[in-house]
Structures are given as structure tokens and as C-alpha cells.
mmCIF file of C-alpha atoms and ligand atoms in Angstrom:
data_model
loop_
_atom_site.group_PDB
_atom_site.id
_atom_site.type_symbol
_atom_site.label_atom_id
_atom_site.label_comp_id
_atom_site.label_asym_id
_atom_site.label_seq_id
_atom_site.Cartn_x
_atom_site.Cartn_y
_atom_site.Cartn_z
ATOM 1 C CA ILE A 1 103.893 -61.002 228.795
ATOM 2 C CA SER A 2 104.922 -63.557 231.413
ATOM 3 C CA TYR A 3 108.591 -64.188 232.145
ATOM 4 C CA ALA A 4 109.590 -67.843 232.460
ATOM 5 C CA ASP A 5 112.760 -69.639 233.443
ATOM 6 C CA VAL A 6 113.371 -71.173 230.029
ATOM 7 C CA THR A 7 115.948 -73.622 231.341
ATOM 8 C CA LYS A 8 112.899 -75.538 232.672
ATOM 9 C CA VAL A 9 110.025 -76.436 230.367
ATOM 10 C CA GLU A 10 107.795 -76.926 233.451
ATOM 11 C CA ASP A 11 108.098 -73.213 234.129
ATOM 12 C CA VAL A 12 106.986 -72.389 230.580
ATOM 13 C CA LYS A 13 104.082 -74.848 230.886
ATOM 14 C CA ALA A 14 103.000 -73.342 234.207
ATOM 15 C CA LEU A 15 102.725 -69.879 232.670
ATOM 16 C CA TYR A 16 100.785 -70.962 229.587
ATOM 17 C CA GLN A 17 97.342 -69.369 229.274
ATOM 18 C CA PRO A 18 94.562 -69.898 226.724
ATOM 19 C CA ASN A 19 95.427 -66.583 225.062
ATOM 20 C CA THR A 20 99.172 -67.316 224.830
ATOM 21 C CA ARG A 21 100.259 -66.761 221.245
ATOM 22 C CA MET A 22 104.015 -67.049 221.327
ATOM 23 C CA VAL A 23 106.972 -68.284 223.337
ATOM 24 C CA PHE A 24 110.103 -66.229 222.745
ATOM 25 C CA THR A 25 113.539 -67.170 224.001
ATOM 26 C CA GLU A 26 117.208 -66.873 223.249
ATOM 27 C CA THR A 27 119.130 -70.134 222.893
ATOM 28 C CA VAL A 28 121.889 -69.084 225.306
ATOM 29 C CA ALA A 29 121.430 -66.070 227.586
ATOM 30 C CA ASN A 30 123.924 -63.295 228.062
ATOM 31 C CA PRO A 31 125.949 -62.874 230.277
ATOM 32 C CA VAL A 32 125.363 -65.860 232.600
ATOM 33 C CA THR A 33 125.053 -68.358 229.671
ATOM 34 C CA GLN A 34 121.898 -70.188 230.807
ATOM 35 C CA VAL A 35 120.818 -72.611 228.073
ATOM 36 C CA ALA A 36 117.113 -72.774 227.174
ATOM 37 C CA ASP A 37 115.507 -76.205 226.992
ATOM 38 C CA VAL A 38 114.618 -75.531 223.378
ATOM 39 C CA ARG A 39 113.652 -79.084 222.374
ATOM 40 C CA SER A 40 111.108 -79.485 225.175
ATOM 41 C CA ILE A 41 109.780 -75.956 224.691
ATOM 42 C CA GLY A 42 109.452 -76.652 220.956
ATOM 43 C CA GLN A 43 107.448 -79.812 221.672
ATOM 44 C CA PHE A 44 105.189 -77.958 224.081
ATOM 45 C CA CYS A 45 104.590 -75.135 221.591
ATOM 46 C CA ALA A 46 103.717 -77.702 218.904
ATOM 47 C CA GLU A 47 101.200 -79.359 221.257
ATOM 48 C CA LYS A 48 99.592 -76.004 222.003
ATOM 49 C CA ASN A 49 99.949 -74.692 218.439
ATOM 50 C CA VAL A 50 101.661 -71.476 219.575
ATOM 51 C CA VAL A 51 104.479 -69.751 217.700
ATOM 52 C CA PHE A 52 107.910 -70.714 218.993
ATOM 53 C CA PHE A 53 110.192 -67.760 218.309
ATOM 54 C CA LEU A 54 113.923 -68.258 218.858
ATOM 55 C CA ASP A 55 116.669 -65.646 219.036
ATOM 56 C CA ASN A 56 119.569 -67.638 217.641
ATOM 57 C CA THR A 57 122.211 -64.879 217.735
ATOM 58 C CA MET A 58 124.462 -66.716 220.200
ATOM 59 C CA THR A 59 124.375 -70.087 218.429
ATOM 60 C CA PRO A 60 124.287 -69.498 214.664
ATOM 61 C CA PRO A 61 124.421 -72.354 212.171
ATOM 62 C CA PRO A 62 126.199 -74.782 212.038
ATOM 63 C CA LEU A 63 126.427 -74.714 215.829
ATOM 64 C CA PHE A 64 122.764 -75.306 216.396
ATOM 65 C CA ASP A 65 119.936 -76.536 214.195
ATOM 66 C CA ALA A 66 116.900 -74.433 215.102
ATOM 67 C CA LYS A 67 114.559 -76.265 212.737
ATOM 68 C CA GLN A 68 114.825 -79.585 214.597
ATOM 69 C CA THR A 69 113.533 -77.919 217.782
ATOM 70 C CA GLY A 70 110.297 -77.161 215.946
ATOM 71 C CA ALA A 71 110.902 -73.406 216.086
ATOM 72 C CA SER A 72 108.513 -71.401 213.931
ATOM 73 C CA LEU A 73 110.485 -68.185 213.536
ATOM 74 C CA VAL A 74 114.131 -67.459 214.150
ATOM 75 C CA VAL A 75 115.574 -64.007 214.619
ATOM 76 C CA SER A 76 119.297 -63.436 214.496
ATOM 77 C CA SER A 77 121.556 -60.444 214.633
ATOM 78 C CA LEU A 78 123.694 -60.336 211.488
ATOM 79 C CA THR A 79 125.936 -57.837 213.273
ATOM 80 C CA LYS A 80 127.480 -60.601 215.371
ATOM 81 C CA TYR A 81 128.824 -64.017 214.258
ATOM 82 C CA ILE A 82 127.111 -64.154 210.884
ATOM 83 C CA SER A 83 129.061 -61.168 209.516
ATOM 84 C CA GLY A 84 131.833 -61.696 212.089
ATOM 85 C CA HIS A 85 134.054 -58.709 211.350
ATOM 86 C CA GLY A 86 132.367 -56.058 213.473
ATOM 87 C CA ASN A 87 131.963 -53.794 210.450
ATOM 88 C CA VAL A 88 128.228 -53.847 209.735
ATOM 89 C CA LEU A 89 124.768 -53.812 211.349
ATOM 90 C CA GLY A 90 121.911 -56.061 210.334
ATOM 91 C CA GLY A 91 119.309 -58.574 211.417
ATOM 92 C CA VAL A 92 117.253 -61.354 209.936
ATOM 93 C CA VAL A 93 113.929 -63.105 210.576
ATOM 94 C CA VAL A 94 113.588 -66.623 209.186
ATOM 95 C CA ASP A 95 110.422 -68.700 208.980
ATOM 96 C CA LEU A 96 111.470 -72.350 209.255
ATOM 97 C CA GLY A 97 108.183 -73.589 207.842
ATOM 98 C CA ASN A 98 107.264 -75.484 211.017
ATOM 99 C CA TYR A 99 104.221 -73.423 211.921
ATOM 100 C CA ASP A 100 100.752 -73.609 210.448
ATOM 101 C CA TRP A 101 99.703 -69.960 210.212
ATOM 102 C CA THR A 102 96.143 -70.732 209.141
ATOM 103 C CA GLY A 103 94.957 -70.696 212.761
ATOM 104 C CA TYR A 104 96.882 -67.598 213.828
ATOM 105 C CA PRO A 105 94.360 -64.933 214.825
ATOM 106 C CA ASN A 106 96.154 -61.780 213.693
ATOM 107 C CA ILE A 107 97.131 -62.190 210.050
ATOM 108 C CA ALA A 108 95.485 -59.615 207.796
ATOM 109 C CA ASP A 109 93.312 -61.192 205.102
ATOM 110 C CA PHE A 110 95.316 -59.725 202.216
ATOM 111 C CA TYR A 111 98.485 -61.459 203.515
ATOM 112 C CA LYS A 112 96.759 -64.825 203.314
ATOM 113 C CA VAL A 113 97.445 -65.113 199.585
ATOM 114 C CA ALA A 114 100.866 -66.784 199.566
ATOM 115 C CA GLU A 115 101.717 -70.397 200.471
ATOM 116 C CA LYS A 116 100.262 -71.001 203.962
ATOM 117 C CA THR A 117 103.685 -71.412 205.604
ATOM 118 C CA GLN A 118 104.546 -67.905 204.314
ATOM 119 C CA TRP A 119 101.665 -65.977 205.880
ATOM 120 C CA GLY A 120 103.547 -64.927 209.000
ATOM 121 C CA LEU A 121 106.625 -63.821 207.131
ATOM 122 C CA THR A 122 104.537 -61.961 204.561
ATOM 123 C CA GLN A 123 102.967 -59.890 207.316
ATOM 124 C CA ILE A 124 106.364 -59.278 208.953
ATOM 125 C CA LYS A 125 107.770 -58.131 205.578
ATOM 126 C CA LYS A 126 104.880 -55.784 204.883
ATOM 127 C CA LYS A 127 104.865 -54.226 208.340
ATOM 128 C CA GLY A 128 108.575 -54.357 209.161
ATOM 129 C CA LEU A 129 110.151 -53.655 205.798
ATOM 130 C CA ARG A 130 107.540 -51.706 203.897
ATOM 131 C CA ASP A 131 105.729 -49.741 206.627
ATOM 132 C CA ILE A 132 108.605 -49.144 209.047
ATOM 133 C CA GLY A 133 111.480 -49.186 206.562
ATOM 134 C CA GLY A 134 113.775 -51.773 208.125
ATOM 135 C CA THR A 135 115.660 -52.375 204.893
ATOM 136 C CA LEU A 136 119.287 -53.431 204.691
ATOM 137 C CA ALA A 137 121.623 -51.060 202.808
ATOM 138 C CA PRO A 138 123.331 -52.730 199.804
ATOM 139 C CA GLY A 139 126.823 -52.128 201.235
ATOM 140 C CA SER A 140 125.778 -53.790 204.488
ATOM 141 C CA ALA A 141 124.269 -56.735 202.618
ATOM 142 C CA HIS A 142 127.571 -57.147 200.768
ATOM 143 C CA ALA A 143 129.655 -57.132 203.978
ATOM 144 C CA ILE A 144 127.283 -59.666 205.572
ATOM 145 C CA ALA A 145 127.367 -61.925 202.513
ATOM 146 C CA THR A 146 131.172 -62.023 202.423
ATOM 147 C CA GLY A 147 131.313 -62.614 206.192
ATOM 148 C CA LEU A 148 128.835 -65.465 205.866
ATOM 149 C CA GLU A 149 131.202 -67.351 203.547
ATOM 150 C CA THR A 150 133.519 -68.131 206.473
ATOM 151 C CA LEU A 151 130.898 -68.552 209.226
ATOM 152 C CA ALA A 152 131.319 -72.310 209.644
ATOM 153 C CA MET A 153 135.131 -72.114 209.844
ATOM 154 C CA ARG A 154 135.054 -69.141 212.187
ATOM 155 C CA MET A 155 132.523 -70.710 214.544
ATOM 156 C CA GLU A 156 134.670 -73.824 214.947
ATOM 157 C CA ARG A 157 137.623 -71.647 215.898
ATOM 158 C CA ASN A 158 135.555 -69.340 218.156
ATOM 159 C CA CYS A 159 134.217 -72.399 220.017
ATOM 160 C CA HIS A 160 137.609 -74.092 220.257
ATOM 161 C CA ASN A 161 139.222 -70.958 221.696
ATOM 162 C CA ALA A 162 136.313 -70.462 224.109
ATOM 163 C CA MET A 163 136.617 -74.024 225.431
ATOM 164 C CA GLU A 164 140.396 -73.714 225.885
ATOM 165 C CA LEU A 165 140.101 -70.330 227.542
ATOM 166 C CA ALA A 166 137.216 -71.425 229.793
ATOM 167 C CA THR A 167 139.283 -74.388 230.971
ATOM 168 C CA PHE A 168 142.334 -72.195 231.620
ATOM 169 C CA LEU A 169 140.304 -69.622 233.548
ATOM 170 C CA HIS A 170 138.370 -72.286 235.473
ATOM 171 C CA ASN A 171 141.696 -73.598 236.805
ATOM 172 C CA HIS A 172 143.157 -70.145 237.603
ATOM 173 C CA PRO A 173 143.374 -69.177 241.299
ATOM 174 C CA LYS A 174 142.348 -65.549 240.623
ATOM 175 C CA ILE A 175 139.083 -66.580 238.951
ATOM 176 C CA ALA A 176 136.200 -67.362 241.301
ATOM 177 C CA HIS A 177 133.812 -68.738 238.677
ATOM 178 C CA VAL A 178 133.521 -69.321 234.938
ATOM 179 C CA TYR A 179 130.106 -69.489 233.241
ATOM 180 C CA TYR A 180 130.423 -71.515 230.051
ATOM 181 C CA PRO A 181 128.096 -74.289 228.826
ATOM 182 C CA GLY A 182 131.107 -76.372 227.753
ATOM 183 C CA LEU A 183 132.268 -76.850 231.349
ATOM 184 C CA VAL A 184 130.912 -79.997 233.007
ATOM 185 C CA GLY A 185 129.992 -77.990 236.111
ATOM 186 C CA HIS A 186 127.682 -75.659 234.128
ATOM 187 C CA GLU A 187 124.061 -76.108 235.184
ATOM 188 C CA GLN A 188 122.863 -76.900 231.655
ATOM 189 C CA HIS A 189 126.028 -78.599 230.379
ATOM 190 C CA PHE A 190 124.252 -81.803 229.386
ATOM 191 C CA LEU A 191 121.395 -79.921 227.797
ATOM 192 C CA ALA A 192 123.931 -77.873 225.802
ATOM 193 C CA ARG A 193 125.717 -81.075 224.771
ATOM 194 C CA ASP A 194 122.432 -82.432 223.536
ATOM 195 C CA ILE A 195 121.435 -79.476 221.368
ATOM 196 C CA MET A 196 124.721 -78.024 220.118
ATOM 197 C CA ASN A 197 127.010 -79.394 217.434
ATOM 198 C CA LYS A 198 130.740 -78.786 217.161
ATOM 199 C CA GLY A 199 131.131 -76.717 220.303
ATOM 200 C CA TYR A 200 129.399 -74.783 223.065
ATOM 201 C CA GLY A 201 129.405 -71.282 221.640
ATOM 202 C CA ALA A 202 131.976 -68.595 222.329
ATOM 203 C CA ILE A 203 130.390 -66.424 225.011
ATOM 204 C CA LEU A 204 131.621 -66.951 228.528
ATOM 205 C CA SER A 205 131.615 -64.907 231.687
ATOM 206 C CA LEU A 206 133.937 -64.943 234.651
ATOM 207 C CA ASP A 207 133.942 -63.650 238.192
ATOM 208 C CA LEU A 208 137.274 -62.392 239.480
ATOM 209 C CA VAL A 209 137.995 -63.433 243.065
ATOM 210 C CA GLU A 210 136.852 -60.824 245.554
ATOM 211 C CA GLY A 211 139.226 -57.883 246.012
ATOM 212 C CA LEU A 212 140.570 -57.892 242.462
ATOM 213 C CA ASP A 213 139.748 -54.805 240.442
ATOM 214 C CA VAL A 214 137.861 -55.365 237.191
ATOM 215 C CA ASN A 215 139.278 -52.291 235.484
ATOM 216 C CA THR A 216 142.884 -53.057 236.464
ATOM 217 C CA PHE A 217 142.442 -56.457 234.897
ATOM 218 C CA LEU A 218 140.808 -55.135 231.721
ATOM 219 C CA ASN A 219 143.469 -52.452 231.291
ATOM 220 C CA ALA A 220 146.195 -55.083 231.604
ATOM 221 C CA LEU A 221 144.883 -57.096 228.656
ATOM 222 C CA SER A 222 146.800 -56.245 225.490
ATOM 223 C CA LEU A 223 145.508 -58.552 222.732
ATOM 224 C CA VAL A 224 141.946 -58.569 224.021
ATOM 225 C CA ILE A 225 139.827 -55.461 223.427
ATOM 226 C CA SER A 226 137.470 -53.900 225.986
ATOM 227 C CA ALA A 227 134.257 -53.437 224.034
ATOM 228 C CA THR A 228 130.539 -54.028 224.293
ATOM 229 C CA HIS A 229 130.071 -55.925 221.030
ATOM 230 C CA LEU A 230 130.018 -59.737 220.749
ATOM 231 C CA GLY A 231 130.355 -62.350 218.024
ATOM 232 C CA ASP A 232 133.479 -60.739 216.598
ATOM 233 C CA ASN A 233 136.657 -62.262 215.167
ATOM 234 C CA ARG A 234 138.534 -60.420 217.923
ATOM 235 C CA THR A 235 138.177 -61.383 221.558
ATOM 236 C CA LEU A 236 136.212 -58.738 223.437
ATOM 237 C CA ALA A 237 135.931 -58.257 227.200
ATOM 238 C CA LEU A 238 133.223 -56.275 228.945
ATOM 239 C CA PRO A 239 132.665 -55.375 232.624
ATOM 240 C CA VAL A 240 129.000 -56.272 232.961
ATOM 241 C CA ALA A 241 127.745 -54.510 236.132
ATOM 242 C CA SER A 242 129.069 -51.070 235.150
ATOM 243 C CA THR A 243 127.851 -51.181 231.531
ATOM 244 C CA ILE A 244 125.037 -53.216 229.929
ATOM 245 C CA PHE A 245 123.361 -54.122 233.254
ATOM 246 C CA TYR A 246 124.148 -50.860 235.063
ATOM 247 C CA GLU A 247 120.577 -49.575 234.838
ATOM 248 C CA ASN A 248 119.176 -52.749 236.420
ATOM 249 C CA GLY A 249 120.673 -51.735 239.760
ATOM 250 C CA PRO A 250 122.405 -53.937 242.358
ATOM 251 C CA GLU A 251 119.324 -55.847 243.568
ATOM 252 C CA GLU A 252 118.145 -56.963 240.158
ATOM 253 C CA ARG A 253 121.715 -57.786 239.120
ATOM 254 C CA ALA A 254 122.064 -60.006 242.178
ATOM 255 C CA LYS A 255 118.829 -61.803 241.221
ATOM 256 C CA MET A 256 120.208 -62.339 237.724
ATOM 257 C CA GLY A 257 123.439 -63.809 239.116
ATOM 258 C CA ILE A 258 125.524 -60.841 237.943
ATOM 259 C CA SER A 259 128.313 -59.942 240.377
ATOM 260 C CA ASP A 260 130.188 -56.619 240.481
ATOM 261 C CA GLY A 261 133.309 -58.480 239.397
ATOM 262 C CA MET A 262 131.750 -60.178 236.390
ATOM 263 C CA ILE A 263 133.402 -59.852 232.989
ATOM 264 C CA ARG A 264 131.801 -61.111 229.796
ATOM 265 C CA LEU A 265 134.054 -62.463 227.081
ATOM 266 C CA SER A 266 133.189 -62.897 223.456
ATOM 267 C CA VAL A 267 135.964 -65.195 222.309
ATOM 268 C CA GLY A 268 137.418 -64.583 218.871
ATOM 269 C CA ILE A 269 139.526 -66.533 216.377
ATOM 270 C CA GLU A 270 143.024 -65.494 217.480
ATOM 271 C CA ASP A 271 145.836 -67.969 218.053
ATOM 272 C CA THR A 272 144.793 -69.975 221.110
ATOM 273 C CA GLU A 273 148.182 -69.717 222.850
ATOM 274 C CA ASP A 274 148.380 -65.944 222.306
ATOM 275 C CA LEU A 275 144.962 -65.577 223.860
ATOM 276 C CA ILE A 276 145.720 -67.654 226.942
ATOM 277 C CA LYS A 277 149.066 -65.863 227.405
ATOM 278 C CA ASP A 278 147.287 -62.502 227.340
ATOM 279 C CA PHE A 279 144.861 -63.549 230.094
ATOM 280 C CA ASP A 280 147.696 -65.116 232.062
ATOM 281 C CA GLN A 281 149.827 -61.948 232.045
ATOM 282 C CA ALA A 282 146.842 -59.670 232.783
ATOM 283 C CA LEU A 283 145.828 -61.803 235.785
ATOM 284 C CA ALA A 284 149.443 -61.741 236.999
ATOM 285 C CA GLN A 285 149.324 -57.918 237.020
ATOM 286 C CA CYS A 286 146.087 -57.871 238.973
ATOM 287 C CA GLY A 287 146.235 -58.040 242.783
ATOM 288 C CA ASN A 288 148.734 -60.476 244.308
HETATM 289 C C1 LIG B 301 123.081 -58.057 219.882
HETATM 290 C C2 LIG B 301 121.905 -58.927 219.999
HETATM 291 C C3 LIG B 301 120.728 -58.596 219.350
HETATM 292 C C4 LIG B 301 120.575 -57.302 218.563
HETATM 293 O O1 LIG B 301 121.404 -57.302 217.462
HETATM 294 P P1 LIG B 301 121.924 -55.946 216.780
HETATM 295 O O2 LIG B 301 122.450 -56.424 215.490
HETATM 296 O O3 LIG B 301 123.001 -55.406 217.677
HETATM 297 O O4 LIG B 301 120.754 -55.038 216.682
HETATM 298 C C5 LIG B 301 119.638 -59.432 219.477
HETATM 299 N N1 LIG B 301 119.715 -60.569 220.192
HETATM 300 C C6 LIG B 301 120.849 -60.944 220.814
HETATM 301 C C7 LIG B 301 120.860 -62.213 221.590
HETATM 302 C C8 LIG B 301 121.989 -60.143 220.743
HETATM 303 O O5 LIG B 301 123.111 -60.495 221.365
#
């Protein structure tokens, strides 16, 4: 495995080797919200006939159309936006039909019986579902299916709230930096504008100005919940350095652009004014 900076297709191209079989990337990375250059990577993968595998958890439909990037396979957590209510676990692999599996070197002969575009998924089903047992419980499937009915409406609201909140925080004197693809100052803002419909997603991160205490701020929030999950109807806030990236240690965190004062927000569907008021009062209680 080689690790590329997927915001730059040149970096992916530079790491390509004759035995490369797959390029895997998320659409938007967590927590610093870098946006992958998915169109250019898709074109490159098509030229080289390698599988382009996208993790689309952060930008579910209708926010982003994975098929038009030429992606072969898409994986998405169903636990997050797609179910939306934080009450179920699940995941999905989708074959978008863009990849010609006939040349792929590792498909077992007895999975080469279905329609050619289905070979990859057939093997994934046999090995993932049948051999390993990754099967969704019926109750979970039901919760996901009912959540899915409102996905498009929820995403519009999630994105709207995220944009409003990002703008408010960006202009607040106690916030040193906001990472959100919807802000013009974001490094991949124009790339995000090009590939996303109807909004820029609902994950954003912020750095408090130096000297302000992350936990004081989090404890002062009343509507917003401190939790590690994302893609929920409720707005969730997470101190990043002390939780999900704790084990990486300070040096690696610094390389990843993760400060000790960074907080990740997964913006929900609450009333926009209520949400901004909650951040406003919590920041007022924090430092001076
Ligand atoms: C959470 C997450 C996953 C894993 O999903 P689970 O449903 O929690 O197993 C995969 N990819 C991304 C980008 C995620 O945020």
C-alpha cells in the first residue's frame, strides 16, 4: 500500500506501479475536511484500468454523484447519514457498473458466471457475507430503510446548518480556524464546488484560539452533544486530539494538521438559530 495525497491527482499518478490494483479514497477526509480530486483520480484509474474504490460516507446521495467520477465500487457506512438517527449499525458496498472485471486478476473462476459487471460484487458477497457472516439483521435493515426515506431532505438541512454555522464560527474572535469545504478560504473549495450538489457536507472542524480550554467549551454547549459519532440528526461535537486521534501521538497529529484545540462537528438538522445561539453562549462562557 502506498499513501497518496488524494487532493492532488499528480501524487496518485506518481505512486502508480505496474502491480497497482486499486485506488481507495474517501471523498472528504475527517477531521480536516480535505476534498479528494475524485474526477481526476477516476479518469486516471480508467486509463490504467484499476479499480477506483470510494468511501462515500461523508457525501451520500444526493450530495455527490459517485458514478460520474467513474468509481468502480462505493462503500458507505449506513450508520451515519443514510440511516441518520444514530440508532443502527450497517454498511454497504455498491458496484456502479463502471469497471470491467474481466481483466481483474483475482476473481475466482466460479464467480465468473454472472453478468461481467457483477463479478467483483459476487466475490465480495461470497467472501464477505457468506464466509465471514457480515449480514445485516432484519431490525437494522428496517431502521435503515425508514431513515433512507428522508435522506435527501435531511442532507439539505444538514448542509444548510453546516454552512451557516461555519460562517458564524469563521467570523467569531474566539475561533482561530474553521475547516469546511463550503468556505471560500478552504484549500479545495473550488474542487468541492465542482463535485458536490446542494451543499458542502455537514462535517466541519474548528480550532479554538490558543489558551481556550476545549473541555470547558464542550461542557458549556447545551443543545449540542459531545459524542464520537457523525452523520446524525443531532449536532455532535468531539475533541479530536484526546479521542479518535489520541493514539497517533502529537507528532503525527501535527503532520495531519490536527491541533490540540481542534473540535470536530457533525452538524445536525436542528433549528439553525438555536444551533448558532448554543455555540455563541458556549463561546461566551469560555475564556474572556
Ligand atoms: C464511520 C465511518 C466508517 C465506518 O462506518 P461504521 O458504520 O461506523 O462501521 C467508514 N468510513 C467513514 C468515512 C466513516 O466515517
